[in-house]
Coordinates of C-alpha atoms and ligand atoms in Angstrom, one line a residue:
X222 CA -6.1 10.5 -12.5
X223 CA -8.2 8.1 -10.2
X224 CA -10.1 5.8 -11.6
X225 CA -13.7 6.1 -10.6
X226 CA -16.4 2.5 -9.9
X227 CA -19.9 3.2 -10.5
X228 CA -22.0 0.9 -9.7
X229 CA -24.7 1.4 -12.5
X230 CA -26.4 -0.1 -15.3
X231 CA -24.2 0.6 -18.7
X232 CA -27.0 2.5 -20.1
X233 CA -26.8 5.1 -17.4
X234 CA -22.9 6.2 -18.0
X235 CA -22.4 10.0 -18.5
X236 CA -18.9 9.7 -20.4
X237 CA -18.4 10.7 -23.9
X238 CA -17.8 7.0 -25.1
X239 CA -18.9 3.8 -23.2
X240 CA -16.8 0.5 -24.1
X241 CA -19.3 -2.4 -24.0
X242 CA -16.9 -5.5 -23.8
X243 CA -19.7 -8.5 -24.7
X244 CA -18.8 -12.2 -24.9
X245 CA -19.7 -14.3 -28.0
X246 CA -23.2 -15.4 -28.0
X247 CA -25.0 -18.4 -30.1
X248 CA -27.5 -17.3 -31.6
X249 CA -31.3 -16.7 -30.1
X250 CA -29.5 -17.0 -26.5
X251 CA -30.2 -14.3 -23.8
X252 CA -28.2 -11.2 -24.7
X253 CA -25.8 -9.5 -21.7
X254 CA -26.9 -5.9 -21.4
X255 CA -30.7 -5.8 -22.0
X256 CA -31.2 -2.5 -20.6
X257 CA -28.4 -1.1 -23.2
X258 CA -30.0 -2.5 -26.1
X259 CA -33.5 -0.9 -24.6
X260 CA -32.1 2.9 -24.3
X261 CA -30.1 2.1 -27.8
X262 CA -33.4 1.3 -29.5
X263 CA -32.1 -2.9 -30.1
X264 CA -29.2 -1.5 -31.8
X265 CA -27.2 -3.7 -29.7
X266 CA -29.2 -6.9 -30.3
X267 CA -29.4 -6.0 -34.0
X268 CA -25.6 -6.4 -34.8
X269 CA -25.1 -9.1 -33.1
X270 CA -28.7 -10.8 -35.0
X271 CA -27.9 -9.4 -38.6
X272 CA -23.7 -10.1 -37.9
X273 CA -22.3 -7.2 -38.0
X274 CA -20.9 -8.1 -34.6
X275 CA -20.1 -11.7 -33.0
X276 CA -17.9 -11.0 -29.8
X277 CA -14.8 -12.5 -31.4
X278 CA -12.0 -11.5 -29.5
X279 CA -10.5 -7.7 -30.5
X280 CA -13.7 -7.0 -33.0
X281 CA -15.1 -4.2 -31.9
X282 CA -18.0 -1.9 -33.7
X283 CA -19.4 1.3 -33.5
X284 CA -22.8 2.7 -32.5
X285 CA -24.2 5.7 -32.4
X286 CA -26.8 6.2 -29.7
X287 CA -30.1 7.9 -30.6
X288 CA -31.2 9.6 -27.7
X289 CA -31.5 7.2 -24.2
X290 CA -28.0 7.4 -24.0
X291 CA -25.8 10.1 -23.1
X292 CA -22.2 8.8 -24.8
X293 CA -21.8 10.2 -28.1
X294 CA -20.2 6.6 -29.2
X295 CA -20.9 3.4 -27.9
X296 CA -18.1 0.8 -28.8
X297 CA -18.9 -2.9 -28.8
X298 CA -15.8 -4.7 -28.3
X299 CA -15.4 -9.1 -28.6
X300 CA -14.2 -10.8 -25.4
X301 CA -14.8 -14.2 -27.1
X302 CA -16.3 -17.4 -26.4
X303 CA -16.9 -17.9 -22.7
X304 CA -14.3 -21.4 -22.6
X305 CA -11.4 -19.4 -23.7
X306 CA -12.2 -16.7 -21.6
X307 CA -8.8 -15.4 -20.3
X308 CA -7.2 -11.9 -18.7
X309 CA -5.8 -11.8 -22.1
X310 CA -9.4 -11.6 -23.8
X311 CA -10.7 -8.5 -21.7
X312 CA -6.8 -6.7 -22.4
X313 CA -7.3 -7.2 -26.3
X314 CA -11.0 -6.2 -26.3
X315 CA -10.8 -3.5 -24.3
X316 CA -7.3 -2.4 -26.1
X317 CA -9.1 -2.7 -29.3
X318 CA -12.0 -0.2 -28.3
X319 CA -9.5 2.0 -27.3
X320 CA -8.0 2.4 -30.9
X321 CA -11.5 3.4 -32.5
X322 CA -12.9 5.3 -30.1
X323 CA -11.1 8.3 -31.2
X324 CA -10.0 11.4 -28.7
X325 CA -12.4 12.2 -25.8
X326 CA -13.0 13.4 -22.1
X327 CA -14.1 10.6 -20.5
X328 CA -14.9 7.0 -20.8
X329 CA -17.0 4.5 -19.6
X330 CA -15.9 0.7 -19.5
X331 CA -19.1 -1.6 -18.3
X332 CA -18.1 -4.7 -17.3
X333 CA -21.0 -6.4 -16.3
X334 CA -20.9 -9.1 -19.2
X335 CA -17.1 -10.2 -18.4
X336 CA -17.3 -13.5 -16.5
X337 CA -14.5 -14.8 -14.4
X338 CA -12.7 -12.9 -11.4
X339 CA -14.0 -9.3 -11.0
X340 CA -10.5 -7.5 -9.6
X341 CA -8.4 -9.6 -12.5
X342 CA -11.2 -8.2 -15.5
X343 CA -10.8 -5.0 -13.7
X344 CA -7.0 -4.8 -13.6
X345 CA -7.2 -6.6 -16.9
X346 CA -9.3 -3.7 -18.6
X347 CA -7.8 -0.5 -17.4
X348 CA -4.0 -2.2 -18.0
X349 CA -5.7 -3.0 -21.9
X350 CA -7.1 0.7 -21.9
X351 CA -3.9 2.4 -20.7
X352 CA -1.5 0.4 -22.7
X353 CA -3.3 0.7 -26.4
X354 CA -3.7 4.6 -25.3
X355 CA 0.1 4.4 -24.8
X356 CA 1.6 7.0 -27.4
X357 CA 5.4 8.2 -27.2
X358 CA 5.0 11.9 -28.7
X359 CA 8.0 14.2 -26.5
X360 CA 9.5 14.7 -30.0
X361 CA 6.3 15.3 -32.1
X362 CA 5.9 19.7 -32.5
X363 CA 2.5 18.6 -33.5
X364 CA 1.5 16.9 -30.2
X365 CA -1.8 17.3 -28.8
X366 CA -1.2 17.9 -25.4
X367 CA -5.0 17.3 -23.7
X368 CA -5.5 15.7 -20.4
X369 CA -6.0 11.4 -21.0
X370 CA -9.5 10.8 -20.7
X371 CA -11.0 10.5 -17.6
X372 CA -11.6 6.5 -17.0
X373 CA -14.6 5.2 -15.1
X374 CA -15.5 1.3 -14.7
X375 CA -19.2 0.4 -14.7
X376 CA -20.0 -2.6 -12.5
X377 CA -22.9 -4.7 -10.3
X378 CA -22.7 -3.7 -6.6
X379 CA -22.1 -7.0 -5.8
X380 CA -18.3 -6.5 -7.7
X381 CA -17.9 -3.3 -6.5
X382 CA -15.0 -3.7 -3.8
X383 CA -13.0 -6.3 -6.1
X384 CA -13.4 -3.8 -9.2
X385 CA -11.9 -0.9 -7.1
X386 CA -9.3 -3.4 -5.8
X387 CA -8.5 -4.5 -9.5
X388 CA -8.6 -0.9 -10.8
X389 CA -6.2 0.0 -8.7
X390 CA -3.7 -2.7 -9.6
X391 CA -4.1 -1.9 -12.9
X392 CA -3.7 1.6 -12.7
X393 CA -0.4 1.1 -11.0
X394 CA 1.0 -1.3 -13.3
X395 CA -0.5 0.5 -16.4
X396 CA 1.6 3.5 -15.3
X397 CA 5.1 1.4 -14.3
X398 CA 4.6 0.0 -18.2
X399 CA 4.3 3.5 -19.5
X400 CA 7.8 4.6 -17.5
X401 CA 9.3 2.0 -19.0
X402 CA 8.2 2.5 -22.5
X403 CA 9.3 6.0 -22.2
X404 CA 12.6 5.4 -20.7
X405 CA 13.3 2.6 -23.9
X406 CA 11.6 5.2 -26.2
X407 CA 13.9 7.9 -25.7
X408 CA 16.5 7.7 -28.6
X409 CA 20.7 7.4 -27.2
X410 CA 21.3 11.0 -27.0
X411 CA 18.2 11.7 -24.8
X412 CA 18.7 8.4 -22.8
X413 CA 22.3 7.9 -21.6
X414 CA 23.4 6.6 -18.2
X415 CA 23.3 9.7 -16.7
X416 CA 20.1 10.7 -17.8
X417 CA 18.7 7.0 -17.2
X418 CA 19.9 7.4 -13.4
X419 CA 18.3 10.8 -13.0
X420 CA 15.3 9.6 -14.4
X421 CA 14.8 6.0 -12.5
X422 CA 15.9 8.8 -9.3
X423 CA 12.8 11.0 -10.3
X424 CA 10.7 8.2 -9.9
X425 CA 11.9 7.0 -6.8
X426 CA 11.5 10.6 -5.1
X427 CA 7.9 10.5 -6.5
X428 CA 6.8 7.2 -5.0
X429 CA 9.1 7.2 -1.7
X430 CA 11.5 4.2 -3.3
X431 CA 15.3 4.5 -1.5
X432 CA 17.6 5.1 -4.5
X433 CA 21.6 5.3 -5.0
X434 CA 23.5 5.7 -8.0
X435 CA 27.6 4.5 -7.8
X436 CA 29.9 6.7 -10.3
X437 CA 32.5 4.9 -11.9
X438 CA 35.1 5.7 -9.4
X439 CA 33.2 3.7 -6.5
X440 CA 32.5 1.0 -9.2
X441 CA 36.7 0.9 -9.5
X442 CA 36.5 0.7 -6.0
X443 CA 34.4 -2.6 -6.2
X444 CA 36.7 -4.0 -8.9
X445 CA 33.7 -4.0 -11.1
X446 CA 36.6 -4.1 -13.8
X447 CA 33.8 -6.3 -16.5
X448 CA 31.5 -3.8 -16.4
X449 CA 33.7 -0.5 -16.5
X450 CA 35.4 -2.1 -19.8
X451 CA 32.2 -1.4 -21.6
X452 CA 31.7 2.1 -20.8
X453 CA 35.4 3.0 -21.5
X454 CA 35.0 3.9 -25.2
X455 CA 32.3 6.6 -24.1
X456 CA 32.4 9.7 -22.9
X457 CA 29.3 8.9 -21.2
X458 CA 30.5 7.3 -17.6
X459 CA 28.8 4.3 -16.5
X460 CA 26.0 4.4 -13.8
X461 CA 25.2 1.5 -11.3
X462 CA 21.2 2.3 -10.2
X463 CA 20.0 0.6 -6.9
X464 CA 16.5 1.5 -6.1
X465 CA 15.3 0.2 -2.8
X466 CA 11.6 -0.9 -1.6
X467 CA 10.1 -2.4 1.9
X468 CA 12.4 -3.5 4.5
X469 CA 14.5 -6.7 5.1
X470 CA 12.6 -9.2 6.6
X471 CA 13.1 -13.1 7.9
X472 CA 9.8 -14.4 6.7
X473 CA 9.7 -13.1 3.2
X474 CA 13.5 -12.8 1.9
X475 CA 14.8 -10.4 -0.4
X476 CA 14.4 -10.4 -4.0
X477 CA 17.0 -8.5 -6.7
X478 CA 15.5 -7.3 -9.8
X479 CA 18.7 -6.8 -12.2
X480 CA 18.1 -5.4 -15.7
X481 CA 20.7 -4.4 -18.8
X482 CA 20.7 -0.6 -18.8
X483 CA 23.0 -0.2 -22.5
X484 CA 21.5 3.0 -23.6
X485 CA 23.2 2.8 -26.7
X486 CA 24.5 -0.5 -28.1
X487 CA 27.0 0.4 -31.5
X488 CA 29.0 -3.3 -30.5
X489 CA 31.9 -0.8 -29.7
X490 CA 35.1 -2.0 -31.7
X491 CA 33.3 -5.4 -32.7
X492 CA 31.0 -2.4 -34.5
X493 CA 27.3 -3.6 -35.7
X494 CA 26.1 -2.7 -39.3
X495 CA 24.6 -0.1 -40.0
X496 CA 20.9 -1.4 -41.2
X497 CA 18.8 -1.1 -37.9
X498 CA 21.5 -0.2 -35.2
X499 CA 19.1 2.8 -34.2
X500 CA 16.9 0.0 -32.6
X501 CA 19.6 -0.7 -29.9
X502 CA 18.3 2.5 -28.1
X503 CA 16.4 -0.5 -26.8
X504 CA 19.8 -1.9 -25.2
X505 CA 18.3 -0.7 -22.2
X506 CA 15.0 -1.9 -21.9
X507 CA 15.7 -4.7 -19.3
X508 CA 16.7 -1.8 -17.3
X509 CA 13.4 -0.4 -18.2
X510 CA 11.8 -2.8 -17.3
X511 CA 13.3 -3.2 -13.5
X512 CA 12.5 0.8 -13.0
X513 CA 8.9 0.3 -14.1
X514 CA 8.7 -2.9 -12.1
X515 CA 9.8 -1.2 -9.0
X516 CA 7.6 1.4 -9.7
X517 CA 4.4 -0.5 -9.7
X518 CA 5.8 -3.0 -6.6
X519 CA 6.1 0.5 -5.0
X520 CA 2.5 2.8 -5.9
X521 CA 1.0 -1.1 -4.8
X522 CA 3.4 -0.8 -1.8
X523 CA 3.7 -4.6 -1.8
X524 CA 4.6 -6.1 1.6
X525 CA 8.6 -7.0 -0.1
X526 CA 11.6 -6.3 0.1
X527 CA 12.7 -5.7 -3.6
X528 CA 16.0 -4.2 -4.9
X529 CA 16.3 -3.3 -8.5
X530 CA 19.9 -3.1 -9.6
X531 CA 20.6 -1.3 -13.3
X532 CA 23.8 -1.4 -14.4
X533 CA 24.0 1.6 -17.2
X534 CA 26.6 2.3 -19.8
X535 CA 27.1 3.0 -23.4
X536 CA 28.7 0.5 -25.6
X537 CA 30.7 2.9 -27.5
X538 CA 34.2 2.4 -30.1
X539 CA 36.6 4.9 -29.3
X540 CA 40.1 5.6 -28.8
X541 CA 40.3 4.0 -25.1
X542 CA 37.8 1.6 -25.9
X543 CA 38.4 -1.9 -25.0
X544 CA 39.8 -3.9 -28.1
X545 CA 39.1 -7.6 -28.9
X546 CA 41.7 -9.8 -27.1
X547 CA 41.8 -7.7 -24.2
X548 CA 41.5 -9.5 -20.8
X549 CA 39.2 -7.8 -17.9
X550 CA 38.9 -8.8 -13.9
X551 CA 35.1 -8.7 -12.5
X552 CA 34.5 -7.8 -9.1
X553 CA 34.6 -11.9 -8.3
X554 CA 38.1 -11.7 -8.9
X555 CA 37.4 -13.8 -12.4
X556 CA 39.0 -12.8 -15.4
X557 CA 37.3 -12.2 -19.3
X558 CA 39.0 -12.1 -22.2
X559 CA 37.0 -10.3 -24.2
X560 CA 36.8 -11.3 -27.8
X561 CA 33.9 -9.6 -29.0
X562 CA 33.3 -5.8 -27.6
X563 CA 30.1 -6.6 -29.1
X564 CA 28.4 -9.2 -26.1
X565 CA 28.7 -6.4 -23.7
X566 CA 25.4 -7.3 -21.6
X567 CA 26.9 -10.1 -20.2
X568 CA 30.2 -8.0 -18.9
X569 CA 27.9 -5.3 -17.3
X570 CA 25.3 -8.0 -15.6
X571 CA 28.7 -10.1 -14.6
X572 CA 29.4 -7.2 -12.1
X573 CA 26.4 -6.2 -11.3
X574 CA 25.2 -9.8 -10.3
X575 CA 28.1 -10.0 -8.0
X576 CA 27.1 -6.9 -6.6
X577 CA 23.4 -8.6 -6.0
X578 CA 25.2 -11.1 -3.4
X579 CA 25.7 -8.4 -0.8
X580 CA 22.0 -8.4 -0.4
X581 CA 21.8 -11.8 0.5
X582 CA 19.0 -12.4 -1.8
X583 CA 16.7 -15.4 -2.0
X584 CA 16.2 -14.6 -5.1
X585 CA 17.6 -12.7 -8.2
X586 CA 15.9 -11.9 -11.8
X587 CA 18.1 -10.4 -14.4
X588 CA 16.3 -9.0 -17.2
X589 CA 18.5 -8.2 -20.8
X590 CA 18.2 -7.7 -24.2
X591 CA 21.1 -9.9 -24.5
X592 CA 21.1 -12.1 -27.6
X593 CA 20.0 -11.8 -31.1
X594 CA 19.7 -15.6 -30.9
X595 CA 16.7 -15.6 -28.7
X596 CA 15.2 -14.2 -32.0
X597 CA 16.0 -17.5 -33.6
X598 CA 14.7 -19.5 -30.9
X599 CA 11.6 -18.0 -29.4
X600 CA 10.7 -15.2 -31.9
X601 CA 8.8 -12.1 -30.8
X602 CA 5.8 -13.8 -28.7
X603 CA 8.3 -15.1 -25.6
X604 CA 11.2 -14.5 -24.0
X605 CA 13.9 -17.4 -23.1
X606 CA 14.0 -18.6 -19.1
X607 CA 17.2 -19.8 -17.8
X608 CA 18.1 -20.8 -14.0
X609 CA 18.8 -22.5 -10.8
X610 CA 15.7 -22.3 -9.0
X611 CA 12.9 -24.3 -10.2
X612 CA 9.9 -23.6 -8.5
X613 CA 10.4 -19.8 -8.8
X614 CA 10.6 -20.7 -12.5
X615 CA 7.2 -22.3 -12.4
X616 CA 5.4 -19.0 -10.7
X617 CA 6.7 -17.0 -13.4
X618 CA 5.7 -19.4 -15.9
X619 CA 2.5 -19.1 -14.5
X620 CA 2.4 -15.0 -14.1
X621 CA 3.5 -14.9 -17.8
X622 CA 0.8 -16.7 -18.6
X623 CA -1.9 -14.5 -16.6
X624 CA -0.4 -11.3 -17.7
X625 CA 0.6 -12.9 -21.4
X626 CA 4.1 -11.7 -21.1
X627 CA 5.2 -15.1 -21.6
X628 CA 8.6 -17.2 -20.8
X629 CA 9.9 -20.3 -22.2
X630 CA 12.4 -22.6 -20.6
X631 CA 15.4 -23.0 -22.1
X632 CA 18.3 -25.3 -20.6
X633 CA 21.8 -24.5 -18.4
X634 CA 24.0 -26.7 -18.2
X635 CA 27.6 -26.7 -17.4
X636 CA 28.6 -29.0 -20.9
X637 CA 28.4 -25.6 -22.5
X638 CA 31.3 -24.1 -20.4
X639 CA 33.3 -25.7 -23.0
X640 CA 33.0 -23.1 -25.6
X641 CA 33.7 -20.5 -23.7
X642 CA 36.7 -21.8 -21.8
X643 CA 39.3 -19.3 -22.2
X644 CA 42.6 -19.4 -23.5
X645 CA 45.0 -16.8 -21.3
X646 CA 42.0 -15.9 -18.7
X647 CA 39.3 -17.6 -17.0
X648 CA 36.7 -17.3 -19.7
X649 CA 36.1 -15.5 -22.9
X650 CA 32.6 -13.7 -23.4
X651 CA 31.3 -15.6 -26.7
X652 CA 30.6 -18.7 -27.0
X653 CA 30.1 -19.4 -30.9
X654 CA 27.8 -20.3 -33.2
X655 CA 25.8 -23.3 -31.1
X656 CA 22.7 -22.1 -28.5
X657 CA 24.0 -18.3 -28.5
X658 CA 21.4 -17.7 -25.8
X659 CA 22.3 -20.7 -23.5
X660 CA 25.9 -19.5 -23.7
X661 CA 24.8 -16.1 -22.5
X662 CA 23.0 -17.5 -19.8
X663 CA 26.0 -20.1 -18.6
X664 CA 28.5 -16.8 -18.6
X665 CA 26.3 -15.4 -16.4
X666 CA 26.5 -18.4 -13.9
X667 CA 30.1 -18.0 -13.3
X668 CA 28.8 -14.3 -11.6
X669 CA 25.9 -15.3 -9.2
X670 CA 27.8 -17.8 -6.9
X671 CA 25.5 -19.7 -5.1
X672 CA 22.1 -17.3 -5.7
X673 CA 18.3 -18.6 -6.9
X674 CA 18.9 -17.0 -10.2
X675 CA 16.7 -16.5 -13.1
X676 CA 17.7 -15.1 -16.5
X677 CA 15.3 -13.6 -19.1
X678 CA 16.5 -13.0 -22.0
X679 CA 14.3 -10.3 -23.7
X680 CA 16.2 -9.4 -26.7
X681 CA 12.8 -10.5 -28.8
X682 CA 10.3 -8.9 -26.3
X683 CA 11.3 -6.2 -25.4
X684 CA 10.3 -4.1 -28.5
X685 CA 8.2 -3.8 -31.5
X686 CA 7.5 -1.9 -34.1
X687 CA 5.1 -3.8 -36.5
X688 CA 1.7 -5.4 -35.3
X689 CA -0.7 -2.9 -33.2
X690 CA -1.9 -4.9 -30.5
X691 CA -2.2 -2.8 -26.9
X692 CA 1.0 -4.5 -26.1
X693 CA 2.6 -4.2 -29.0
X694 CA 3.2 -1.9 -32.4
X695 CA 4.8 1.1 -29.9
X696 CA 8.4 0.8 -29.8
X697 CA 9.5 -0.5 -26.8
X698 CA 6.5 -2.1 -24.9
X699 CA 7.6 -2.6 -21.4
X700 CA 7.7 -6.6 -21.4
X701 CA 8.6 -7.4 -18.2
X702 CA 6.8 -4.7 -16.0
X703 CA 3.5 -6.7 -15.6
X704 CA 5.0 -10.4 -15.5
X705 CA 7.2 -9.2 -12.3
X706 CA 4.5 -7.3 -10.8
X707 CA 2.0 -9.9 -10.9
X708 CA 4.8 -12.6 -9.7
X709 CA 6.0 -10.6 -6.8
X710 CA 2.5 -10.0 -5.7
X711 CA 1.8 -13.8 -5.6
X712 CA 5.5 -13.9 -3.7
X713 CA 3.7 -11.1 -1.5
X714 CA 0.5 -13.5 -0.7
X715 CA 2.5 -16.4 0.2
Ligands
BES522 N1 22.1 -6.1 -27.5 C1 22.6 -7.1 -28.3 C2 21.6 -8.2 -28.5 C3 20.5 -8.0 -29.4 C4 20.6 -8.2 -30.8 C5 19.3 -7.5 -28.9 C6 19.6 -8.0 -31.6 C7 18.2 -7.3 -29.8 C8 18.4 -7.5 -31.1 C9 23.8 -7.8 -27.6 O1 24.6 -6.9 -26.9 C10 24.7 -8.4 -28.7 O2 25.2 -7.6 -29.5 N2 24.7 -9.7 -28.7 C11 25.5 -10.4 -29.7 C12 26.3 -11.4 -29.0 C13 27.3 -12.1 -29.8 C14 28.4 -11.1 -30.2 C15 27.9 -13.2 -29.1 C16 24.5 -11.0 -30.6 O3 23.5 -11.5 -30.2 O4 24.8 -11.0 -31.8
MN523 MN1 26.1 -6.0 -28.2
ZN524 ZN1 23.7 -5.2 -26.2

């Protein structure tokens, strides 16, 4: 549903709620919003005077409007003191509102009190809205199946033009994050290769994206013998997804968006326990995370040429599965003896990152849920940066921090070849106890040739079950989608 711009006081909205996002104010200074507080009787001024509201960022309260006002509930909601004012502020605010202002048909967000850029607060308000609205209920009988609330944005009409710009932005990214927190959602037996490359296929149909799916037998044709080893102890067959947007051009060269599609990660033969294992239905959320990316890049039809490239398998044990010890040729012609069935990412992205090459790319991101040890390193709040091209590192620095989908740096360096120098083949896929994530990373190296490559590893992002935040506390929360988006549209402007 579009989102509508009025160009109105707050007071005047005609939606059921109306989210009031006010900044922290000393006291006895000039309250935002004077004309609210006038129709709600000095309701508003009243909880901010008696503190029962102080704009902290994410506190939101309730009022009830006694005539004046048409919304049945008025939500205050913090964006903070105006020197740490950031995107972030107006997401968590806004996200916050969103969880207490129950079910309704429409809603009203007035944004005249955020300061800063009036597209980013926009973007930044409708992203915080969608994303905290964000349920995953296909598998609840119970599931209320209403239309999502009508969303309006209440601005000066001095802002106009940059709100509608911003809501737009928002709106598209908003809904690439939902695709991909559906598509990680999805437990294994409703999200296998097959049904991954049907689904990232739908979308491309719907939004005028090129797509192409290779079977296995044209992946044996490549020699993508790395990647076809993990899919061997399945009877689901492995999919390579290639979705296409914009056209190849000299000034602005192509980028590759690569991300681990493992719809169901057991270890194979290297099996995991038991405790948890449901939770590598995420395995695929890097894959996710390139579908909802190209997505967005597409509804915002950024002037790119992007390719998103998901390799897909299962990681299954079975009777033709491949066994620890056994030794594997990738498409590069270099061979893997694989010692653990269980570091699988890297054997899929190995292929699929020589694949990459043919596209003459100036640039490749590979996005996997690869190592536990990025857990150890980074915990939840970041995901671990490794690569070859430095500047392109700094803008995504950068567009993590905008969007707070955050990176960190972390080192490559060929000294760390040595532990995975192999015995009988080329290389062998783990690398020991020491910088498990670096390993990773350097594996992947001996697969890109001479690319720009970036790694993220987003085995800590990707999901979460525990803190309700509007980015996180809903399974998988399609980390990736809005750091991508807002770094290829930077790319775009260049
Ligand atoms: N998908 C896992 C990584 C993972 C672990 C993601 C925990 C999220 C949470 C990956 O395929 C894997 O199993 N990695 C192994 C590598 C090891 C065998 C070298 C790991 O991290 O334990
Ligand atoms: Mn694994
Ligand atoms: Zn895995």
């Amino acid at each position: 549903m579009a989102i509508k711009v009025e160009t109105q006081a707050a007071q005047r909205s005609n939606a059921d709620v109306l989210v009031v996002p006010m900044p922290k104010t000393k006291k006895g200074a000039k309250l935002a919003h004077g004309g609210l507080d006038r129709a709600l009787g000095g309701q508003l001024k009243a909880a901010f005077v008696n503190g029962a509201f102080s704009g902290r960022v994410q506190e939101t309260r309730m009022l009830v409007p006694t005539g004046g006002v048409k919304a049945k509930r008025v939500v205050l909601c913090g964006i903070g003191e105006k020197d740490e004012f950031s995107e972030e502020c107006v997401r968590r605010a806004v996200g916050a509102a969103a969880r207490v202002a129950g079910r309704s048909a429409s809603v009203s967000i007035a944004l005249h009190a955020v300061p800063g850029d009036a597209a980013r607060a926009a973007e930044a308000a409708v992203v915080g809205w969608r994303l905290a609205s964000y349920k995953f209920t296909k598998f609840k009988s119970d599931r209320k199946k209403g239309r999502p609330a009508g969303l309006s944005l209440m601005t000066s009409t001095a802002k106009a033009a940059a709100t509608r710009a911003g809501a737009k932005i928002g709106d598209a990214v908003a809904q690439g994050v939902a695709t991909a927190r559906d598509l990680g959602n999805n437990p294994g037996n409703y999200m296998t290769p097959t049904i991954l490359a049907r689904s990232a296929r739908a979308m491309a149909k719907a939004t005028g994206l090129k797509a192409r799916v290779l079977t296995e037998a044209q992946m044996g044709a490549l020699g993508m013998g790395s990647l076809l080893s993990v899919s061997r102890g399945s009877v689901e067959p492995a999919k390579l997804i290639i979705l296409e947007h914009g056209r190849k051009s000299k000034s602005r060269p192509t980028v590759c968006l690569v991300g681990k599609g493992l719809t169901f990660d057991t270890g194979g033969i290297s099996i995991k326990p038991a405790g948890d294992m449901d939770k590598m239905r995420y395995d695929m959320c890097g894959g996710a995370a390139v579908v909802g990316a190209m997505e967005a890049v597409a509804r915002l039809k950024l002037p790119l040429h992007v390719i998103g490239i998901v390799p897909s398998s299962e990681n299954m044990p079975g009777s033709k599965a491949t066994k620890p010890g056994d030794i594997v040729t990738a498409m590069n012609g270099k061979t893997i003896e694989v010692l653990n069935t269980d570091a699988e990412g890297r054997l899929i992205l190995a292929d699929a990152l020589c694949y990459a090459q043919r596209y003459n790319p100036g640039l490749v991101i590979d996005l996997a849920t690869l190592t536990g040890a990025v857990l150890v390193a980074l915990g939840k709040h970041m995901a671990g940066m490794m690569g070859t091209d430095d500047a392109s590192m700094g803008a995504l620095q950068a567009a993590g921090r905008a969007t707070h989908e955050r990176v960190w740096q972390l080192p490559l360096d060929d000294d760390y070849d040595a532990q995975m120098k192999g015995r009988s083949a080329d290389l062998h896929n783990i690398g020991g106890r020491h910088a498990g994530t670096v390993t990773a990373a350097q594996f992947l190296r001996h697969f890109t040739g001479d690319l720009n490559w970036i790694h993220l590893d987003i085995a800590g992002t990707a999901w979460d079950d525990a803190t309700r935040v509007y980015n996180k506390g809903v399974g998988a929360t399609g980390y990736g989608v809005r750091l991508l988006t807002r770094f290829l549209q930077e790319r775009a402007r260049r």
